[in-house]
Coordinates of C-alpha atoms in Angstrom, one line a residue:
M70 CA 0.0 0.0 0.0
K71 CA 1.2 3.5 -0.8
I72 CA 0.5 6.5 1.4
K73 CA -0.5 9.5 -0.6
R74 CA 2.3 12.0 -1.2
Y75 CA 2.1 15.0 1.0
G76 CA -0.8 17.2 0.0
S77 CA 1.0 20.5 -0.5
I78 CA 4.3 22.3 -1.0
I79 CA 3.7 23.9 2.3
F80 CA 3.9 20.6 4.1
L81 CA 6.9 19.4 2.1
A82 CA 8.7 22.6 3.3
A83 CA 7.9 21.6 6.9
M84 CA 9.6 18.2 6.3
T85 CA 12.9 19.6 5.2
L86 CA 16.0 19.0 7.3
F87 CA 17.2 22.6 7.7
I88 CA 18.6 23.8 11.0
M89 CA 16.4 26.4 12.5
A90 CA 17.8 29.9 12.9
T91 CA 17.7 30.4 16.6
N92 CA 18.3 28.2 19.7
Q93 CA 14.9 28.8 21.1
M94 CA 11.7 30.1 19.4
V95 CA 9.0 31.8 21.4
F96 CA 5.6 30.0 21.4
S97 CA 3.6 31.9 18.8
Q98 CA 1.7 29.7 16.5
S99 CA -1.0 29.9 13.9
N100 CA -4.5 29.0 15.2
L101 CA -5.5 27.4 12.0
D102 CA -6.9 23.9 12.2
C103 CA -4.2 21.6 10.7
K104 CA -6.7 19.1 9.3
L105 CA -8.5 21.7 7.2
C106 CA -5.6 21.6 4.7
H107 CA -3.8 18.4 5.7
N108 CA -6.7 16.0 6.5
S109 CA -5.1 13.0 4.9
I110 CA -2.0 13.5 7.2
Y111 CA -4.3 14.2 10.1
Q112 CA -6.1 10.9 9.5
Q113 CA -2.7 9.1 9.5
W114 CA -1.8 10.7 12.8
L115 CA -5.2 9.6 14.3
A116 CA -4.3 6.0 13.4
G117 CA -0.8 6.3 14.9
S118 CA 0.6 5.9 18.4
H119 CA 1.3 9.7 18.7
S120 CA -2.5 10.3 18.9
D121 CA -3.1 8.0 21.9
T122 CA -0.8 8.9 24.7
Q123 CA -3.0 9.8 27.7
M124 CA -4.0 6.4 28.9
D125 CA -0.4 5.2 28.8
V126 CA 0.6 7.9 31.2
A127 CA -2.5 7.2 33.4
G128 CA -1.5 3.5 33.6
E129 CA 2.1 4.3 34.5
L130 CA 1.0 6.8 37.2
A131 CA -1.4 4.2 38.8
E132 CA 1.1 1.4 38.6
E133 CA 4.4 3.1 39.5
R134 CA 3.7 6.4 41.1
T135 CA 1.2 5.7 43.8
G136 CA 1.5 7.9 46.8
Q137 CA 3.4 10.6 44.8
S138 CA 2.3 14.1 44.1
P139 CA 2.6 15.7 40.7
D140 CA 5.6 17.7 42.0
T141 CA 7.3 14.5 43.2
V142 CA 6.8 12.8 39.9
L143 CA 8.3 15.7 38.0
Y144 CA 11.0 16.9 40.3
G145 CA 11.5 14.2 43.0
S146 CA 14.5 11.9 43.5
D147 CA 13.2 9.6 40.7
A148 CA 11.9 12.3 38.4
E149 CA 10.0 11.5 35.2
N150 CA 8.6 14.3 33.1
C151 CA 5.5 12.5 31.7
I152 CA 4.2 15.8 30.2
A153 CA 7.3 16.6 28.1
C154 CA 7.0 13.7 25.8
H155 CA 3.5 12.3 26.1
G156 CA 1.6 15.6 25.8
A157 CA 3.9 18.6 25.7
L158 CA 1.2 21.0 24.6
A159 CA -0.8 20.2 27.7
V160 CA 0.8 23.3 29.4
T161 CA -0.9 25.6 26.9
K162 CA -4.4 24.3 27.9
N163 CA -6.7 25.7 30.6
G164 CA -5.3 29.2 30.2
G165 CA -1.7 28.0 30.6
M166 CA -0.2 25.8 33.2
T167 CA 3.1 24.5 34.6
E168 CA 4.0 20.9 33.9
A169 CA 3.0 20.0 37.5
E170 CA -0.3 21.8 37.2
A171 CA -0.9 20.0 33.8
L172 CA -0.2 16.6 35.4
A173 CA -2.6 17.3 38.2
H174 CA -5.2 18.6 35.8
F175 CA -5.2 15.8 33.3
F176 CA -4.8 12.8 35.7
T177 CA -6.9 12.2 38.8
T178 CA -5.4 12.3 42.3
T179 CA -6.7 11.5 45.8
N180 CA -5.7 14.0 48.5
G181 CA -3.1 15.4 46.1
V182 CA -1.4 12.1 45.2
F183 CA -1.7 9.5 42.6
T184 CA -3.3 6.2 43.5
E185 CA -4.1 2.8 42.0
S186 CA -7.3 4.4 40.9
T187 CA -5.6 7.2 38.9
T188 CA -7.1 7.6 35.5
A189 CA -7.2 10.2 32.7
A190 CA -9.1 13.4 33.2
D191 CA -10.3 16.1 30.8
T192 CA -9.6 13.8 27.8
A193 CA -11.2 16.2 25.4
N194 CA -8.4 18.7 25.9
W195 CA -5.4 16.4 26.2
P196 CA -3.3 17.2 23.2
H197 CA -1.4 13.9 22.8
T198 CA 1.7 14.4 20.6
Y199 CA 0.0 16.7 18.2
C200 CA 1.2 18.3 14.9
T201 CA 2.4 21.4 16.7
T202 CA 4.4 19.4 19.2
C203 CA 7.0 18.8 16.4
H204 CA 6.1 21.6 13.9
N205 CA 6.4 25.3 14.8
V206 CA 3.7 26.9 12.6
P207 CA 4.2 30.7 12.3
T208 CA 1.3 33.0 13.1
D209 CA 1.2 34.2 9.5
H210 CA 1.1 30.7 8.0
P211 CA 0.6 29.8 5.2
A212 CA 2.5 32.9 4.1
S213 CA 5.4 31.6 6.2
M214 CA 6.4 28.0 6.3
P215 CA 6.4 25.6 9.3
V216 CA 9.7 24.3 10.5
F217 CA 10.6 21.4 12.7
G218 CA 11.0 22.2 16.4
Y219 CA 10.6 20.5 19.8
F220 CA 8.0 22.2 21.9
N221 CA 9.6 22.4 25.4
S222 CA 6.9 22.2 28.0
T223 CA 9.2 23.5 30.6
T224 CA 10.0 26.8 28.8
T225 CA 6.9 26.8 26.6
N226 CA 9.2 27.7 23.7
Y227 CA 10.4 25.7 20.7
D228 CA 13.9 24.3 21.0
D229 CA 16.0 24.3 17.9
I230 CA 16.9 20.9 16.5
G231 CA 19.4 19.8 13.9
K232 CA 18.6 16.7 12.0
V233 CA 15.1 15.3 12.3
A234 CA 16.5 12.3 14.1
T235 CA 17.5 14.6 17.0
L236 CA 13.8 15.7 17.3
C237 CA 12.8 12.0 17.7
G238 CA 15.7 11.6 20.1
R239 CA 14.2 14.1 22.5
C240 CA 11.7 11.5 23.6
H241 CA 13.0 8.3 22.1
G242 CA 16.6 8.9 23.3
N243 CA 18.4 10.8 26.0
I244 CA 19.0 14.1 24.3
R245 CA 16.7 15.9 26.7
F246 CA 16.5 13.5 29.6
E247 CA 19.8 11.9 30.3
G248 CA 18.4 9.2 32.6
T249 CA 15.6 8.0 30.4
D250 CA 15.1 4.3 29.6
H251 CA 14.0 5.1 26.1
L252 CA 17.3 4.8 24.1
T253 CA 16.2 4.0 20.6
Y254 CA 17.9 7.2 19.2
N255 CA 21.1 6.4 21.1
A256 CA 21.2 2.9 19.6
W257 CA 20.6 4.2 16.1
D258 CA 23.3 6.8 16.7
M259 CA 25.9 4.1 17.3
S260 CA 24.8 2.0 14.3
K261 CA 25.9 2.1 10.6
H262 CA 22.6 3.6 9.7
S263 CA 23.8 6.9 11.3
L264 CA 27.1 6.9 9.4
T265 CA 26.3 6.6 5.7
Q266 CA 27.5 9.9 4.0
D267 CA 31.2 9.3 4.1
D268 CA 30.7 5.7 2.8
V269 CA 28.9 7.1 -0.2
A270 CA 31.6 9.8 -0.7
D271 CA 34.3 7.1 -0.7
E272 CA 32.5 4.9 -3.2
L273 CA 31.9 7.9 -5.5
A274 CA 35.6 8.8 -5.3
E275 CA 36.8 5.2 -5.8
E276 CA 34.4 3.8 -8.3
R277 CA 32.6 6.7 -10.0
T278 CA 35.3 9.1 -11.1
G279 CA 34.5 10.9 -14.2
E280 CA 30.7 10.3 -13.9
S281 CA 28.1 13.0 -13.3
P282 CA 25.4 12.6 -10.7
D283 CA 22.9 11.9 -13.4
S284 CA 25.1 9.1 -14.8
V285 CA 25.5 7.5 -11.4
I286 CA 21.7 7.5 -10.8
A287 CA 20.4 6.7 -14.2
G288 CA 23.3 5.8 -16.5
S289 CA 24.3 2.5 -18.1
D290 CA 25.5 1.2 -14.8
P291 CA 23.1 2.9 -12.4
E292 CA 23.5 2.9 -8.6
N293 CA 21.0 4.9 -6.6
C294 CA 23.1 5.9 -3.6
I295 CA 20.5 8.2 -2.2
A296 CA 17.7 5.7 -2.1
C297 CA 19.3 3.5 0.5
H298 CA 22.0 5.6 2.1
G299 CA 20.0 8.7 2.8
P300 CA 16.5 8.6 1.2
T301 CA 15.1 11.6 3.0
A302 CA 18.0 13.7 1.6
V303 CA 15.6 14.6 -1.2
L304 CA 13.6 16.7 1.3
A305 CA 16.5 18.9 2.1
N306 CA 17.3 22.3 0.5
G307 CA 13.7 22.9 -0.3
E308 CA 13.1 19.5 -1.9
M309 CA 15.3 17.9 -4.6
S310 CA 15.4 15.0 -7.0
E311 CA 17.8 12.2 -6.3
V312 CA 20.3 13.5 -8.9
E313 CA 20.1 17.0 -7.3
A314 CA 20.6 15.5 -3.9
L315 CA 23.7 13.6 -5.0
D316 CA 25.1 16.8 -6.5
Y317 CA 24.3 18.8 -3.3
F318 CA 25.7 16.4 -0.7
F319 CA 28.9 15.3 -2.6
S320 CA 31.5 17.5 -4.2
T321 CA 32.2 17.3 -8.0
E322 CA 34.8 18.9 -10.3
N323 CA 33.4 20.3 -13.5
G324 CA 30.2 18.4 -12.9
V325 CA 31.7 15.0 -12.3
F326 CA 32.9 13.0 -9.4
S327 CA 36.7 12.6 -8.9
S328 CA 39.1 11.0 -6.6
N329 CA 38.8 14.1 -4.5
T330 CA 35.1 13.8 -4.0
V331 CA 34.0 14.4 -0.3
S332 CA 30.9 14.9 1.7
L333 CA 29.2 18.3 1.7
H334 CA 26.4 19.9 3.9
K335 CA 27.0 17.3 6.5
D336 CA 24.7 19.0 9.0
E337 CA 21.8 18.4 6.6
W338 CA 22.5 14.9 5.5
P339 CA 19.9 12.6 7.2
D340 CA 21.6 9.2 7.1
V341 CA 19.2 6.4 7.4
S342 CA 17.2 8.0 10.2
C343 CA 13.9 7.4 11.9
I344 CA 11.8 8.9 9.1
S345 CA 13.5 6.7 6.5
C346 CA 11.7 3.6 8.0
H347 CA 8.8 5.2 9.9
N348 CA 6.2 7.6 8.5
P349 CA 6.3 10.1 11.4
H350 CA 2.5 10.4 11.3
T351 CA 2.0 6.6 11.6
P352 CA 5.2 5.7 13.5
N353 CA 4.0 2.3 14.6
E354 CA 4.0 1.1 11.0
V355 CA 7.2 0.2 9.2
S356 CA 7.3 2.2 6.0
Y357 CA 9.9 2.6 3.3
F358 CA 10.4 6.2 2.2
N359 CA 10.8 6.1 -1.6
S360 CA 13.2 8.9 -2.6
S361 CA 12.1 8.7 -6.2
T362 CA 8.4 9.3 -5.5
K363 CA 8.8 11.0 -2.1
E364 CA 6.0 8.7 -0.8
Y365 CA 5.9 6.3 2.1
E366 CA 5.2 2.7 1.1
T367 CA 3.9 0.7 4.0
M368 CA 5.4 -2.7 4.3
D369 CA 3.5 -5.8 5.5
S370 CA 6.6 -7.1 7.3
A371 CA 9.8 -5.7 8.6
D372 CA 11.7 -8.1 6.5
K373 CA 10.4 -6.6 3.3
L374 CA 11.5 -3.2 4.6
C375 CA 15.0 -4.5 5.1
G376 CA 14.9 -6.2 1.7
Q377 CA 14.5 -2.9 -0.1
C378 CA 18.2 -2.1 0.5
H379 CA 19.6 -5.4 1.9
G380 CA 18.0 -7.3 -0.9
N381 CA 16.8 -6.7 -4.5
L382 CA 13.2 -5.9 -3.8
R383 CA 13.6 -2.3 -5.1
F384 CA 16.7 -2.7 -7.2
P385 CA 16.8 -6.1 -9.0
D386 CA 20.5 -5.7 -10.0
T387 CA 21.9 -4.8 -6.6
D388 CA 24.8 -6.8 -5.1
H389 CA 23.4 -6.6 -1.5
L390 CA 21.5 -9.9 -1.3
S391 CA 21.2 -10.8 2.4
Y392 CA 17.3 -10.8 2.2
N393 CA 17.5 -13.0 -0.9
I394 CA 19.6 -15.6 1.0
L395 CA 17.2 -15.6 3.9
K396 CA 14.1 -15.9 1.7
G397 CA 15.5 -18.2 -1.1
I398 CA 15.0 -15.6 -3.9
G399 CA 17.0 -15.7 -7.1
A400 CA 18.8 -19.0 -7.0
S401 CA 19.1 -21.3 -10.0
G402 CA 18.9 -25.1 -9.8
V403 CA 19.1 -25.3 -6.0
Q404 CA 16.3 -26.1 -3.6
F405 CA 15.8 -23.5 -0.9
S406 CA 16.6 -24.7 2.6
E407 CA 16.7 -22.9 5.9
T408 CA 19.4 -23.1 8.6
M409 CA 17.0 -21.6 11.2
S410 CA 13.5 -22.2 10.0
G411 CA 11.2 -19.2 10.3
V412 CA 13.8 -16.8 11.8
T413 CA 13.6 -13.3 10.3
C414 CA 16.0 -10.3 10.0
T415 CA 14.5 -8.6 13.0
D416 CA 14.4 -11.7 15.2
C417 CA 18.2 -11.5 15.2
H418 CA 19.0 -7.9 14.4
M419 CA 16.4 -6.2 16.5
Y420 CA 16.2 -8.5 19.5
A421 CA 15.4 -6.8 22.8
S422 CA 15.8 -8.9 26.0
D423 CA 13.2 -8.8 28.8
V424 CA 15.8 -7.8 31.4
E425 CA 14.6 -4.5 32.8
E426 CA 16.8 -1.5 32.2
S427 CA 19.4 -3.5 30.3
N428 CA 20.8 -1.8 27.2
S429 CA 19.3 -4.6 25.1
T430 CA 15.8 -3.6 26.4
M431 CA 16.3 0.1 26.2
Y432 CA 17.8 0.1 22.7
H433 CA 14.7 -1.5 21.3
G434 CA 16.8 -3.3 18.7
H435 CA 17.9 -0.2 17.0
S436 CA 21.6 -0.9 17.1
W437 CA 20.8 -3.8 14.7
S438 CA 23.7 -5.7 16.2
I439 CA 23.0 -9.2 17.5
F440 CA 25.5 -8.4 20.3
V441 CA 24.7 -5.6 22.8
A442 CA 27.2 -4.5 25.4
E443 CA 25.7 -4.1 28.8
E444 CA 26.8 -1.6 31.5
N445 CA 28.2 -4.4 33.7
G446 CA 30.6 -5.5 31.0
S447 CA 28.6 -8.5 29.9
E448 CA 27.0 -9.0 26.4
T449 CA 23.4 -9.8 25.5
V450 CA 23.1 -11.9 22.3
S451 CA 20.0 -12.5 20.3
C452 CA 20.9 -16.2 19.8
Q453 CA 19.8 -16.8 23.3
A454 CA 16.2 -16.0 22.4
C455 CA 16.0 -19.5 20.9
H456 CA 19.2 -21.2 22.3
Q457 CA 19.6 -20.6 26.0
D458 CA 23.0 -22.3 26.1
K459 CA 24.5 -20.0 23.4
D460 CA 25.8 -17.1 25.3
A461 CA 27.9 -14.4 23.6
T462 CA 31.1 -16.4 23.7
V463 CA 29.6 -19.5 22.3
S464 CA 27.6 -17.5 19.7
R465 CA 30.8 -15.8 18.4
S466 CA 32.5 -19.1 18.1
D467 CA 29.6 -20.6 16.1
I468 CA 29.4 -17.6 13.8
Q469 CA 33.1 -17.7 13.2
T470 CA 32.9 -21.4 12.3
Y471 CA 30.1 -20.8 9.8
Q472 CA 32.1 -17.9 8.3
D473 CA 35.3 -20.0 8.0
E474 CA 33.4 -22.8 6.4
T475 CA 31.8 -20.5 3.9
E476 CA 35.1 -18.7 3.1
A477 CA 36.8 -21.9 2.4
R478 CA 34.1 -23.2 0.0
L479 CA 33.6 -19.8 -1.5
D480 CA 37.4 -19.7 -2.3
S481 CA 37.1 -23.1 -4.0
A482 CA 34.0 -22.1 -5.9
E483 CA 35.5 -18.8 -7.2
Q484 CA 38.6 -20.6 -8.4
K485 CA 36.6 -23.3 -10.2
F486 CA 34.2 -20.8 -11.7
A487 CA 36.9 -18.5 -13.0
L488 CA 38.6 -21.5 -14.7
A489 CA 35.4 -22.8 -16.1
A490 CA 34.4 -19.3 -17.4
S491 CA 37.8 -19.0 -19.2
Q492 CA 37.2 -22.4 -20.9
M493 CA 33.8 -21.3 -22.1
E494 CA 35.1 -18.3 -24.0
G495 CA 33.9 -18.8 -27.6
N496 CA 32.1 -22.1 -26.7
T497 CA 28.5 -22.0 -27.8
D498 CA 27.4 -25.4 -26.4
A499 CA 24.0 -24.6 -25.0
T500 CA 24.1 -27.2 -22.2
L501 CA 27.5 -25.9 -20.9
Q502 CA 26.4 -22.3 -21.3
A503 CA 23.4 -23.1 -19.1
K504 CA 25.6 -24.6 -16.5
L505 CA 27.9 -21.6 -16.5
A506 CA 24.9 -19.2 -16.2
E507 CA 23.5 -21.3 -13.3
A508 CA 26.9 -21.2 -11.5
E509 CA 27.3 -17.5 -12.0
T510 CA 23.8 -16.8 -10.6
N511 CA 24.4 -18.8 -7.5
L512 CA 27.9 -17.6 -6.9
A513 CA 26.8 -13.9 -7.1
L514 CA 24.0 -14.7 -4.6
V515 CA 26.5 -16.0 -2.0
E516 CA 29.0 -13.1 -2.7
G517 CA 26.1 -10.7 -2.2
D518 CA 25.4 -11.9 1.3
E519 CA 26.6 -9.4 4.0
S520 CA 27.2 -11.8 6.9
G521 CA 30.2 -13.7 5.6
G522 CA 28.2 -16.8 5.3
F523 CA 26.3 -16.8 8.6
H524 CA 22.9 -15.9 7.1
N525 CA 21.2 -19.2 6.2
H526 CA 24.5 -21.1 6.2
K527 CA 23.3 -24.4 5.0
Y528 CA 21.6 -22.8 1.9
Q529 CA 24.8 -20.9 1.0
M530 CA 26.8 -24.1 1.2
D531 CA 24.3 -25.8 -1.1
L532 CA 24.6 -22.9 -3.6
L533 CA 28.4 -23.1 -3.6
A534 CA 28.3 -26.9 -4.0
N535 CA 26.2 -26.2 -7.1
V536 CA 28.8 -23.7 -8.4
I537 CA 31.6 -26.2 -8.0
Q538 CA 29.7 -29.1 -9.5
N539 CA 28.7 -27.0 -12.6
A540 CA 32.3 -25.8 -13.0
N541 CA 33.6 -29.4 -12.7
D542 CA 31.1 -30.5 -15.4
I543 CA 32.3 -27.8 -17.7
L544 CA 36.0 -28.6 -17.1
A545 CA 35.4 -32.3 -17.7
A546 CA 33.4 -31.6 -20.9
T547 CA 36.1 -29.3 -22.3
G548 CA 38.9 -31.8 -21.6
V549 CA 40.7 -29.6 -19.0
Q550 CA 42.5 -31.1 -16.1
E551 CA 41.0 -30.2 -12.7
Y552 CA 43.1 -27.0 -12.3
G553 CA 43.9 -26.6 -16.0
V554 CA 47.5 -25.4 -15.6
K555 CA 49.8 -26.0 -18.5
N556 CA 53.5 -25.2 -18.3
P557 CA 53.1 -23.5 -14.9
R558 CA 55.3 -20.5 -14.2
T559 CA 54.5 -20.0 -10.6
F560 CA 53.9 -22.1 -7.5
S561 CA 50.2 -22.4 -6.4
L562 CA 48.4 -24.0 -3.5
F563 CA 44.7 -24.5 -4.1
Q564 CA 41.8 -24.7 -1.7
N565 CA 40.9 -28.2 -0.7
Y566 CA 37.8 -29.7 -2.1
P567 CA 35.3 -30.6 -0.8
N568 CA 35.4 -28.1 2.1
P569 CA 34.0 -28.6 4.7
F570 CA 34.7 -32.4 4.2
N571 CA 34.0 -35.8 5.7
P572 CA 35.8 -38.1 5.6
T573 CA 38.2 -37.2 2.8
T574 CA 39.3 -34.1 0.9
K575 CA 41.7 -33.4 -2.0
I576 CA 44.5 -30.8 -1.8
A577 CA 46.0 -29.7 -5.1
Y578 CA 49.0 -27.7 -5.9
V579 CA 51.2 -26.6 -8.9
L580 CA 55.0 -26.6 -9.2
P581 CA 56.8 -24.7 -11.9
E582 CA 60.0 -26.7 -11.4
R583 CA 61.3 -30.0 -10.0
T584 CA 61.9 -29.4 -6.3
Q585 CA 61.6 -30.8 -2.8
V586 CA 58.0 -30.5 -1.5
T587 CA 56.6 -30.7 2.0
L588 CA 52.9 -30.6 2.6
E589 CA 51.8 -30.7 6.2
I590 CA 48.6 -30.4 8.3
F591 CA 48.4 -28.6 11.6
N592 CA 45.7 -28.1 14.2
L593 CA 44.8 -24.6 15.5
L594 CA 47.3 -25.0 18.4
G595 CA 50.1 -25.3 15.8
E596 CA 50.6 -29.0 16.5
K597 CA 51.5 -31.0 13.4
V598 CA 48.9 -33.6 12.7
R599 CA 50.0 -35.2 9.4
T600 CA 52.7 -35.0 6.8
L601 CA 51.1 -35.8 3.4
V602 CA 54.1 -35.1 1.1
N603 CA 57.8 -35.0 1.8
S604 CA 59.7 -35.8 -1.4
Q605 CA 61.2 -34.5 -4.7
Q606 CA 58.5 -33.8 -7.3
N607 CA 58.5 -32.8 -10.9
A608 CA 57.0 -29.6 -12.3
G609 CA 53.3 -29.7 -13.0
E610 CA 50.0 -30.4 -11.2
H611 CA 49.9 -32.6 -8.2
S612 CA 47.2 -33.6 -5.7
V613 CA 46.9 -35.6 -2.6
V614 CA 43.9 -36.9 -0.5
W615 CA 43.7 -36.5 3.2
D616 CA 41.6 -39.0 5.1
A617 CA 41.2 -37.0 8.3
R618 CA 43.8 -39.2 10.1
N619 CA 47.0 -38.3 11.8
D620 CA 50.5 -39.8 11.2
V621 CA 49.7 -42.9 13.3
G622 CA 46.4 -43.6 11.5
K623 CA 44.1 -42.3 14.2
E624 CA 41.0 -40.3 13.2
V625 CA 41.2 -36.6 14.2
P626 CA 38.3 -34.6 15.7
N627 CA 36.1 -32.1 14.1
G628 CA 37.5 -28.6 13.6
I629 CA 39.5 -26.3 11.5
Y630 CA 42.9 -27.4 10.3
I631 CA 45.7 -25.6 8.5
Y632 CA 47.6 -27.1 5.6
R633 CA 51.0 -25.7 4.6
I634 CA 53.2 -26.3 1.6
T635 CA 56.9 -25.6 1.4
A636 CA 58.6 -25.9 -2.0
A637 CA 61.9 -24.2 -2.7
E638 CA 61.4 -20.6 -1.5
Y639 CA 57.6 -20.9 -1.8
K640 CA 55.4 -21.2 1.3
S641 CA 51.7 -21.0 1.5
I642 CA 48.9 -22.0 4.0
R643 CA 45.2 -22.4 3.8
K644 CA 42.4 -23.4 6.2
M645 CA 40.0 -26.4 5.9
T646 CA 37.2 -27.7 8.0
L647 CA 36.5 -31.3 9.0
L648 CA 32.8 -31.6 9.8
K649 CA 31.6 -35.0 10.8

């Protein structure tokens, strides 16, 4: 479903990311009824959590603040300013009030203190988090445009904000209240989503030199940097197109990017902030802000939101394919399988524990890390949501094992595919061409995963096995030896295959001259397990099979092993994994 584009230029101006001119703006707003001109937005607000805040406060007062007066709640030893975030404009009601007076007016007390019976009062006038809580609308509006501002219920003035995320961070972070337990903004601020501009600048400088912004966005090899790295950037500077935003936020020379390209207007760059994924008027829905249409598209699952940028849901040719790996999209000739059935992106990357006042709980998953550092020096890890025995240490070890296994098989697959592709140059055999295309598709899918092989590990291993098998079929059909090296000029040690393996694996290597060769296997403690080769050998291709036994014929345990070749001045090592 698409939410209609903002109804007027006036509202778009209000959504820009400019810094306001003064540190504090006096409360003087238009008395116009917002919904008269912005009814569709008002209806969205009515359906969102910002329009339903009073009963939450009443429930908290009745459950946690019994026996306390409004003054104690606001200014006592365990102060909590309920008004400031849940209904800041409440102080403007009833002829103007202090925050304590507003708390006493809008919530019932008995003998001046809150009790278990406390409930909401004067609900007709409670403002919730209304339009003018976050938008300062001048008295001469619409002649003058609204700007973002935080209505400070203590001063009854509007506080200046910088980026829109810092407005959200007043209540969903500790920008205003240092001791708050709402730390979503803080988690976001430490994540990669808040550090995107320089990454784009580096990529433009390294890979797009000589190209114009228009060529980058819509040329023969398009890459829409704005859409994923800072989609709401198009709302800055009075509203721009994606091309204009790329030109505005990154330096060019004579209209093209160069090796000197750097970030510009950093104070206005939005990163992937709150309003990239949440329509501010319906914040409880996950929504993708489409920088091309400047519309919010409501997602029916958080996974699909992630898949816009970490998958090919919006850009079919992207090389970011984690979503595809998890959902089994785009493979060729391989049946989809799941390592962890039913587990979604947010199950792991937005996990929040139920331990009260832990960082994991207060971050609300917005660091997107599966590991969260706690104040006591421990770590919370999302793996324990399903596996109680997998603490942070065990989880890190498991992840590393998955990544090592994938790296080893990926290395083999890439070598095999490169050799098969070279053999297919000029070969028009339809069957072999189909095998090459299938291998290329599946190899690209694994290479596009952003976890190093941890996302849906079993499926990735199946994909790589398919790449290797197709490459082997091509090499066999074209009459090429396994590694296809003729008259070798350099030493080479290849990745063992299969890897991981059980019970045997083949290790191949190439010698450009006759020489003494030693091929040895070690465990991760550096202890020698087996000597496979110790002899003079002629130039050419050689291979040897290891049967997972040591020098005395005893089977070795599961794990990662190192194999090392020494030949003349040449030395090389590689890893392999025995997985029984």
